[in-house]
Short mmCIF file of N, CA, C and O in Angstrom, two decimals:
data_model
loop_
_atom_site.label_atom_id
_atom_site.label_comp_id
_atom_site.label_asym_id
_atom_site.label_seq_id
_atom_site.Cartn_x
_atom_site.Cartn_y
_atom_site.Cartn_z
N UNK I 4 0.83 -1.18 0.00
CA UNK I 4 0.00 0.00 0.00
C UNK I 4 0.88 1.25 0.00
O UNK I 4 1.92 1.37 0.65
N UNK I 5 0.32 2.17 -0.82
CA UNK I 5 1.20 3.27 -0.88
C UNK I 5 0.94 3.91 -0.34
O UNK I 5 -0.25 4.20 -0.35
N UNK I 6 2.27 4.98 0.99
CA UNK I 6 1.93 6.08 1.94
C UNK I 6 1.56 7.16 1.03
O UNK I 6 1.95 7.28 -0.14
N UNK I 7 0.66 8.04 1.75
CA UNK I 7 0.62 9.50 1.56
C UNK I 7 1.64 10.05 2.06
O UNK I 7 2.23 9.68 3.07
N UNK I 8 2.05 11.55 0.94
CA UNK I 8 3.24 12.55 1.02
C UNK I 8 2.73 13.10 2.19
O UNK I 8 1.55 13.44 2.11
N UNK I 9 3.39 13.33 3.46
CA UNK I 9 3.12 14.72 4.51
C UNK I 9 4.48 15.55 4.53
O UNK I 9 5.61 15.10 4.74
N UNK I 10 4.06 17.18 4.19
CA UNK I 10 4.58 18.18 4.17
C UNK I 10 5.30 18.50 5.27
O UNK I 10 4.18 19.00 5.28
N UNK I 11 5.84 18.69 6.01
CA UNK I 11 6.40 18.93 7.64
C UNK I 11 6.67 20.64 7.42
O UNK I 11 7.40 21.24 6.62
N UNK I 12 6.02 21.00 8.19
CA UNK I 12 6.13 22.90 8.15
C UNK I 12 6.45 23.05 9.42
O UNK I 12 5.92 22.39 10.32
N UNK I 13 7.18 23.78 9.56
CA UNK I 13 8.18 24.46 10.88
C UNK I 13 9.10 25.36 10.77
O UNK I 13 9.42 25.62 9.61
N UNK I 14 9.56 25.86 11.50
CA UNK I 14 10.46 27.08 11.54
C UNK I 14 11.25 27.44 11.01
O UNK I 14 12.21 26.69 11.23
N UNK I 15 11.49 28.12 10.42
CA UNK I 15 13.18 27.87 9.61
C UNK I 15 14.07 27.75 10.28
O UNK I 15 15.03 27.10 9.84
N UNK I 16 14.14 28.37 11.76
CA UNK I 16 15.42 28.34 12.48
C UNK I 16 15.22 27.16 12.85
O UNK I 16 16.16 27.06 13.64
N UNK I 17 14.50 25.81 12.88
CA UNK I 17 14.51 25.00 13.71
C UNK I 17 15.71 24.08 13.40
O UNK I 17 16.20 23.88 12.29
N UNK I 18 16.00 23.68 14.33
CA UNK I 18 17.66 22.66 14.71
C UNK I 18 17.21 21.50 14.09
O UNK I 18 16.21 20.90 14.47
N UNK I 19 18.10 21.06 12.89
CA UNK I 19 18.16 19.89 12.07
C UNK I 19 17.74 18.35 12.59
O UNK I 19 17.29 17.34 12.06
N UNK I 20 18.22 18.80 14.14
CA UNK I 20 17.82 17.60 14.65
C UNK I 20 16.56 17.38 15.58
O UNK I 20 16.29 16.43 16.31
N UNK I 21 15.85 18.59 15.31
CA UNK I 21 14.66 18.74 15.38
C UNK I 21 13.51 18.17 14.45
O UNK I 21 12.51 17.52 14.75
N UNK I 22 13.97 18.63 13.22
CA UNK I 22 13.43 18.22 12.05
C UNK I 22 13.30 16.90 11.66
O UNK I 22 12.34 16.49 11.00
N UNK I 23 14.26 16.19 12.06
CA UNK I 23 14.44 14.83 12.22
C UNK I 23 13.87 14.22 12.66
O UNK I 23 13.72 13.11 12.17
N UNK I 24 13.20 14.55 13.84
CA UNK I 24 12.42 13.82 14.89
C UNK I 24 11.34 14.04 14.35
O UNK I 24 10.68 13.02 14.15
N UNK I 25 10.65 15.50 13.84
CA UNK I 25 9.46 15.33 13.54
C UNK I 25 9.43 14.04 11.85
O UNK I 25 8.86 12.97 11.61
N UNK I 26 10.09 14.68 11.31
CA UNK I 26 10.08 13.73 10.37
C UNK I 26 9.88 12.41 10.79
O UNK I 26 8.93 11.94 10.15
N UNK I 27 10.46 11.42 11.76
CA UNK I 27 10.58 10.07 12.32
C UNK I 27 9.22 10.13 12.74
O UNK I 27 8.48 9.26 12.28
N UNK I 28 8.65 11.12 13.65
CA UNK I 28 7.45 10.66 14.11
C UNK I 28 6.43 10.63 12.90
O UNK I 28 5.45 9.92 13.10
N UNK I 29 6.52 11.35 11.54
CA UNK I 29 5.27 10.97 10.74
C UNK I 29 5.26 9.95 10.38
O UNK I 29 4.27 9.21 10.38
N UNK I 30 6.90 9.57 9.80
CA UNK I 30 7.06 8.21 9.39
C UNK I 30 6.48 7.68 10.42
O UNK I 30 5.27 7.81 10.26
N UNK I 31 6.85 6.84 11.97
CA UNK I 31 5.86 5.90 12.32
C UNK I 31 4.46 6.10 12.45
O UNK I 31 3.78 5.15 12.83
N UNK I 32 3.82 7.43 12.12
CA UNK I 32 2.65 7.39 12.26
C UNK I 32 2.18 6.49 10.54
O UNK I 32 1.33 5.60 10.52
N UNK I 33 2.65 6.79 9.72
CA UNK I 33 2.32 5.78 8.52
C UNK I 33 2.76 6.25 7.20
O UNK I 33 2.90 5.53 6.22
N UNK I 34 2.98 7.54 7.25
CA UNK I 34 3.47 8.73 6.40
C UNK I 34 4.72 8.85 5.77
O UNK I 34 5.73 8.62 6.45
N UNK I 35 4.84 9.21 4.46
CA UNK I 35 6.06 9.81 4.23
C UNK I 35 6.32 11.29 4.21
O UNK I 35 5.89 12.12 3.40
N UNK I 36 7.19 11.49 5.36
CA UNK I 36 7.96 13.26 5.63
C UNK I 36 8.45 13.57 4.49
O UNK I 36 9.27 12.88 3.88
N UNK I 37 7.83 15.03 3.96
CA UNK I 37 8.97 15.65 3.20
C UNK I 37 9.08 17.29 3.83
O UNK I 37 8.26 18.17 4.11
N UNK I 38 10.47 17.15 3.89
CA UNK I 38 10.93 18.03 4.20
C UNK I 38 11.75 19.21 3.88
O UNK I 38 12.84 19.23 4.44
N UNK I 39 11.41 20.39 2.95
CA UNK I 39 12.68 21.04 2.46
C UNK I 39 13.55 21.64 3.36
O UNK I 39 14.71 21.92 3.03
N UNK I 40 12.96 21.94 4.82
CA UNK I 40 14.13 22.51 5.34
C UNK I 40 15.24 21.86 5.67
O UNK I 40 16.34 22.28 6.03
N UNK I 41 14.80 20.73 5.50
CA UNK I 41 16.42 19.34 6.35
C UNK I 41 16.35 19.17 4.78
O UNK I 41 17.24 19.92 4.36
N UNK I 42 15.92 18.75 4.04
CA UNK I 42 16.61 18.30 2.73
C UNK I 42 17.15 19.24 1.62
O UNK I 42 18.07 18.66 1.05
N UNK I 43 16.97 20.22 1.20
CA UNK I 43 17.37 21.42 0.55
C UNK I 43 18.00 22.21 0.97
O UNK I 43 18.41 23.04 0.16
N UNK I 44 18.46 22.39 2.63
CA UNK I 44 19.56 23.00 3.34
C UNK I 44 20.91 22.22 3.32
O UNK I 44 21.99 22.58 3.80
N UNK I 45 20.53 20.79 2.50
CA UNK I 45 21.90 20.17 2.44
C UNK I 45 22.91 20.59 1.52
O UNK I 45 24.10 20.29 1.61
N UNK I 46 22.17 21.62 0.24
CA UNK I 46 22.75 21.57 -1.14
C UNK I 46 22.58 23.23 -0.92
O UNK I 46 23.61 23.83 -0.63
N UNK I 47 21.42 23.96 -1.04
CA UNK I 47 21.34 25.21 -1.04
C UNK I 47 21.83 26.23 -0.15
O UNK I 47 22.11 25.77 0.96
N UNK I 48 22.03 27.51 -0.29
CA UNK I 48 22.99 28.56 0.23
C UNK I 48 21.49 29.28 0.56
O UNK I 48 20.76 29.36 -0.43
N UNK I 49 20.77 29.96 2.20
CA UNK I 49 20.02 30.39 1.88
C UNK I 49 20.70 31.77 2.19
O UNK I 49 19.85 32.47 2.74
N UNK I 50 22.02 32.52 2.04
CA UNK I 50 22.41 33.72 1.71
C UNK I 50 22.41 34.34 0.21
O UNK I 50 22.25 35.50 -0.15
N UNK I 51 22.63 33.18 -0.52
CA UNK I 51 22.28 33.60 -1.77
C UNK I 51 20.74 33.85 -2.30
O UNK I 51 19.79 33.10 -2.06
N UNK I 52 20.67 35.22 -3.18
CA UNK I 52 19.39 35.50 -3.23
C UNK I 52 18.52 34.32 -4.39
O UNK I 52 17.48 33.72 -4.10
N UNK I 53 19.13 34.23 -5.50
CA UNK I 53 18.67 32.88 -6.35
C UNK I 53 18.18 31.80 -5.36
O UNK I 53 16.99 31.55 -5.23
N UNK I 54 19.23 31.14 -4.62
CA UNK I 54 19.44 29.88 -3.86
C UNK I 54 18.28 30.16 -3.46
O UNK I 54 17.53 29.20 -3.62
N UNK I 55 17.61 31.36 -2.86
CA UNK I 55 16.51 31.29 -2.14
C UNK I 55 15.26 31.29 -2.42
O UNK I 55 14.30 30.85 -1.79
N UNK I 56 15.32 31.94 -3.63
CA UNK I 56 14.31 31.77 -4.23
C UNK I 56 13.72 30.21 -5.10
O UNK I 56 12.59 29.93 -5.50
N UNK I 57 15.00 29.41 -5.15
CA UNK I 57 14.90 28.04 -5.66
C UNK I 57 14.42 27.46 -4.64
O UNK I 57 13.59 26.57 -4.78
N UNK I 58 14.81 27.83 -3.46
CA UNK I 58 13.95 27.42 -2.47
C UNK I 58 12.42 26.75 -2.34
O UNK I 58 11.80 25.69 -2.42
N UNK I 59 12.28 28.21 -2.08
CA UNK I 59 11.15 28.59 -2.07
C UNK I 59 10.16 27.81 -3.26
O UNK I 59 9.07 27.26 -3.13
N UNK I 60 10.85 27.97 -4.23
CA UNK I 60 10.05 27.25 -5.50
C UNK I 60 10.13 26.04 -5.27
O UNK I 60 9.05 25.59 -4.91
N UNK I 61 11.12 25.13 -5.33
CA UNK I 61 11.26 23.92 -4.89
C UNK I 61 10.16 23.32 -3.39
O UNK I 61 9.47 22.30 -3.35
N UNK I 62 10.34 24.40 -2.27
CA UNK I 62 9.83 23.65 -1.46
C UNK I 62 7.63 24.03 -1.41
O UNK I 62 6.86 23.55 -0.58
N UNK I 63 7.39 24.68 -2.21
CA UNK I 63 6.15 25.05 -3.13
C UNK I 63 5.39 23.51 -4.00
O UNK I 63 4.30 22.93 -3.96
N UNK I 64 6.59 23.36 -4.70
CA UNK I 64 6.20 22.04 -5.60
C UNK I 64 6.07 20.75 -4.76
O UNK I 64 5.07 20.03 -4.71
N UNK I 65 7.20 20.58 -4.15
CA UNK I 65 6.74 19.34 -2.96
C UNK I 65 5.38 19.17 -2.56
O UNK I 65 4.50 18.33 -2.74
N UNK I 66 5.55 20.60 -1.76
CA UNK I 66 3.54 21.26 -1.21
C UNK I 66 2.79 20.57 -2.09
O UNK I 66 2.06 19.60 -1.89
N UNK I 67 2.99 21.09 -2.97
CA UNK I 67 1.98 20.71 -3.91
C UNK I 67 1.92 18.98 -4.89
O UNK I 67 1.40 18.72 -5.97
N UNK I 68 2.69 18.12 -3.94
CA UNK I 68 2.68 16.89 -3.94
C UNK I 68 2.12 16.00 -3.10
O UNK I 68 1.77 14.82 -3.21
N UNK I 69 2.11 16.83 -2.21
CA UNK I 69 1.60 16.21 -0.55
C UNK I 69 0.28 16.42 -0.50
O UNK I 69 -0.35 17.36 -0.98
N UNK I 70 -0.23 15.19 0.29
CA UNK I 70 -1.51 14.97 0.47
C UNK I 70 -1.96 16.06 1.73
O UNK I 70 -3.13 16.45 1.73
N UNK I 71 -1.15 16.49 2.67
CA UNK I 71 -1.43 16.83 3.87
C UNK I 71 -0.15 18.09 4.31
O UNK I 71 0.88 17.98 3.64
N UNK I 72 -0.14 19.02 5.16
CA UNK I 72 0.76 19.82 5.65
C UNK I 72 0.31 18.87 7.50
O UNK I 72 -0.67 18.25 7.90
N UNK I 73 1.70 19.29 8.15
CA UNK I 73 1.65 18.81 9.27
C UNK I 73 2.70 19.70 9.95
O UNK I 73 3.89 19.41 10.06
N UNK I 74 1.99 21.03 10.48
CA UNK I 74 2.72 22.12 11.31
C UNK I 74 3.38 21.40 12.97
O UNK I 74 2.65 20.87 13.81
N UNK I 75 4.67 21.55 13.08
CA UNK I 75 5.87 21.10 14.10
C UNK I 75 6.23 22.62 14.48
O UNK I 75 6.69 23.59 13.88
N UNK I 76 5.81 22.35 15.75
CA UNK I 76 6.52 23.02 16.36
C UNK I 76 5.67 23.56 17.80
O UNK I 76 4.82 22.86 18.35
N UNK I 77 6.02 24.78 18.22
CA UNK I 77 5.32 25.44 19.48
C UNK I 77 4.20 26.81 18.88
O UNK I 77 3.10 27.09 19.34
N UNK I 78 4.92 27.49 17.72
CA UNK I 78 4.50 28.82 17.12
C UNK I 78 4.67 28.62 15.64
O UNK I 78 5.52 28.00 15.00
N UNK I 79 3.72 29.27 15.31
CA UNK I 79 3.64 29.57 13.66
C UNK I 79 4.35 30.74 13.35
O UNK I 79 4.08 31.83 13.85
N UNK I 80 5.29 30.53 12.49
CA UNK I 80 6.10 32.09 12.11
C UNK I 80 5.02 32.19 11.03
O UNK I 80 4.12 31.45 10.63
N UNK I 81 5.68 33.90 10.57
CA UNK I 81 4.59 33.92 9.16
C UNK I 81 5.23 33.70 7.96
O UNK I 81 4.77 34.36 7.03
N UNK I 82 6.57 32.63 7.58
CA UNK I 82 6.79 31.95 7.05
C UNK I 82 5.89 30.72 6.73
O UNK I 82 5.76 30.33 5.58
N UNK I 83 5.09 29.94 8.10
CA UNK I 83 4.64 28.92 8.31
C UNK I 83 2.72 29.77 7.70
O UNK I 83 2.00 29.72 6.70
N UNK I 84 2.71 30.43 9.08
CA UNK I 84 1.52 30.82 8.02
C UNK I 84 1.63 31.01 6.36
O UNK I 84 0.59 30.80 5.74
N UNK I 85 2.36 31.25 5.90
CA UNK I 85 2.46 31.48 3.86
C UNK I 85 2.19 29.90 3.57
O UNK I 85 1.46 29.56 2.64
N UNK I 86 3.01 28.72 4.65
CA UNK I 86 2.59 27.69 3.98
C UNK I 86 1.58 26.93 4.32
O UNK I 86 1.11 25.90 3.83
N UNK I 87 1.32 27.58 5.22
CA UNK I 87 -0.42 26.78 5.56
C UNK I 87 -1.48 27.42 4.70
O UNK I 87 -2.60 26.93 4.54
N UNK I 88 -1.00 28.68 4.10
CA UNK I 88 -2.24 29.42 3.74
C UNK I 88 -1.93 29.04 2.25
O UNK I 88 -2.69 29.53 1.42
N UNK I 89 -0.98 28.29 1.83
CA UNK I 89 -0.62 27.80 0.32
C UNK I 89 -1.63 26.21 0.43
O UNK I 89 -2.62 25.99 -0.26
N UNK I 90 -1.26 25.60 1.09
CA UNK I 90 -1.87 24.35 1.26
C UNK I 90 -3.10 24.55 1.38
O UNK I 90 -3.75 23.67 0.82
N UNK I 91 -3.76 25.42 1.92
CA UNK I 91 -5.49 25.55 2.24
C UNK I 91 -6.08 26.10 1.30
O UNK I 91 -7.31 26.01 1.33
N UNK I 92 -5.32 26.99 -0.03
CA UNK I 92 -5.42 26.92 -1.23
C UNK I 92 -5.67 25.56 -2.12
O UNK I 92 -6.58 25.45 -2.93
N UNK I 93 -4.87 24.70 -1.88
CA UNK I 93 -4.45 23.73 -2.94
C UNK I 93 -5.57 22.35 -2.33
O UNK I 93 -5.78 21.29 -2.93
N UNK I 94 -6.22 22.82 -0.86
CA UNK I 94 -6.85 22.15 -0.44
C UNK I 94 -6.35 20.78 0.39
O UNK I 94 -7.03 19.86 0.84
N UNK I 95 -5.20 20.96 0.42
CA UNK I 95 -4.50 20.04 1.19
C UNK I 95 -5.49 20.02 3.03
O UNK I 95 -6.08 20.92 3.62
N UNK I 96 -5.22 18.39 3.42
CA UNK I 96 -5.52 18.84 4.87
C UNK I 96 -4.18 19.01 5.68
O UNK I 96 -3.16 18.34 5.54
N UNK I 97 -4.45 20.25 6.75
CA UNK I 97 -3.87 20.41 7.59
C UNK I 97 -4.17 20.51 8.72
O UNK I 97 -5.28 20.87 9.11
N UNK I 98 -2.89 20.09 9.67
CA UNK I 98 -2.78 19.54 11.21
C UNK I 98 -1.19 19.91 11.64
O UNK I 98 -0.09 20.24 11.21
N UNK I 99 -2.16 19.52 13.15
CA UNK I 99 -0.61 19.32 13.34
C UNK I 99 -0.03 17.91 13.67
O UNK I 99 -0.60 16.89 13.28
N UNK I 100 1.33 17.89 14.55
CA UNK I 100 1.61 16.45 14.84
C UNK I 100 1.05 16.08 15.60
O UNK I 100 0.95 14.85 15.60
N UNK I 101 0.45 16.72 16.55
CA UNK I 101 -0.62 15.80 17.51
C UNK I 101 -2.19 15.58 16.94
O UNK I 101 -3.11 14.86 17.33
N UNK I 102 -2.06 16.52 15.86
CA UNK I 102 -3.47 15.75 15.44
C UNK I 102 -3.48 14.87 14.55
O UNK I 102 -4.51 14.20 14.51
N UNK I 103 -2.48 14.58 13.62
CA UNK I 103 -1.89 13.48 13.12
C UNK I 103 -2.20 12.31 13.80
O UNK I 103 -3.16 11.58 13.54
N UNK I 104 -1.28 12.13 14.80
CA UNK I 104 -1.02 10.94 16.33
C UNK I 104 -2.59 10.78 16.46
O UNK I 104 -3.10 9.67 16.29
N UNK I 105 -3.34 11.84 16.73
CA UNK I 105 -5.00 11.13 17.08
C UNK I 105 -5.79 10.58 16.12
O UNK I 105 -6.49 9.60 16.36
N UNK I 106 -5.73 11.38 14.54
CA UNK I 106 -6.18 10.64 13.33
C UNK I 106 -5.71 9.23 13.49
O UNK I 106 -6.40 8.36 14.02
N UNK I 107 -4.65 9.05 13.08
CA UNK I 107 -3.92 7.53 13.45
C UNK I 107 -4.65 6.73 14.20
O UNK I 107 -5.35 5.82 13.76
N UNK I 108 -4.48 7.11 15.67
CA UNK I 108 -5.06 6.42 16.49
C UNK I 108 -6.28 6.00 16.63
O UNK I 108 -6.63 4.84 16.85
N UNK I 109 -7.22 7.28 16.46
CA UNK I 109 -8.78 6.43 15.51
C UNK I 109 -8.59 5.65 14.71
O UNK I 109 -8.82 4.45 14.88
N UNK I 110 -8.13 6.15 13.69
CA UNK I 110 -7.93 4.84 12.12
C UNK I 110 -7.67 3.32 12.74
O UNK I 110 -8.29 2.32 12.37
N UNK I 111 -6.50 3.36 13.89
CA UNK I 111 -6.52 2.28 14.34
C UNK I 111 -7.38 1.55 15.30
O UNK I 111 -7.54 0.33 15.22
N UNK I 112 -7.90 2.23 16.14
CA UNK I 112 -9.45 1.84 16.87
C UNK I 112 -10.44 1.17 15.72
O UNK I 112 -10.70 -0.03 15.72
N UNK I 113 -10.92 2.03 14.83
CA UNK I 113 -11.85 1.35 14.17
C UNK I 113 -11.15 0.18 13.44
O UNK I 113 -12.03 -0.29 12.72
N UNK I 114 -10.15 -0.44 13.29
CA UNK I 114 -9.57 -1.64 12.03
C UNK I 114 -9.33 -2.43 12.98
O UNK I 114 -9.14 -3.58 12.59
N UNK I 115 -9.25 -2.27 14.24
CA UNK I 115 -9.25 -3.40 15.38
C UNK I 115 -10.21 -4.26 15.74
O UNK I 115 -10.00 -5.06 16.65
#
């Protein structure tokens, strides 16, 4: 069975190994994480003004691959708001990781 794409939206400043974790937790929730800030910070310069804007474009198109956005973190920057308010365009559902964890957890109540 094939996972659904989940978007992982969070901070830009957030610590790589932050990102990680959230990423791990969608994966075991059933999901595949995509992530541009841990994966496109491996290759891209975000001092350069291009770099950033490839960014941006790049991490847009993902969005727009994913079945779902799944906001990490404590606060929404208004970075995060641009991408929640891109996804609620494109009609994606959005959550966060704890509402993820409870979707799940129903899904699994009822198949039991």
């Amino acid at each position: 069975m094939e996972k659904a794409f989940a978007y992982i939206c969070a901070a830009s400043d957030a610590a790589p190994r932050l990102l990680k974790r959230y990423c791990r937790k969608v994966y075991e929730l059933g999901y595949v994480p995509i992530c541009p800030k841990l994966s496109e910070a491996q290759y891209l310069q975000p001092d350069n003004a291009d770099e950033k804007r490839d960014f941006h474009s790049i991490a847009r198109q993902k969005l727009g691959r994913c079945r779902m956005l799944v906001v990490c973190g404590g606060e929404i920057t208004a970075a995060m708001a641009g991408e929640i308010g891109t996804a609620e365009k494109l009609k994606l559902i959005c959550t966060t990781l704890d509402g993820l964890a409870k979707i799940r957890e129903n899904e699994n109540r009822y198949v039991n």
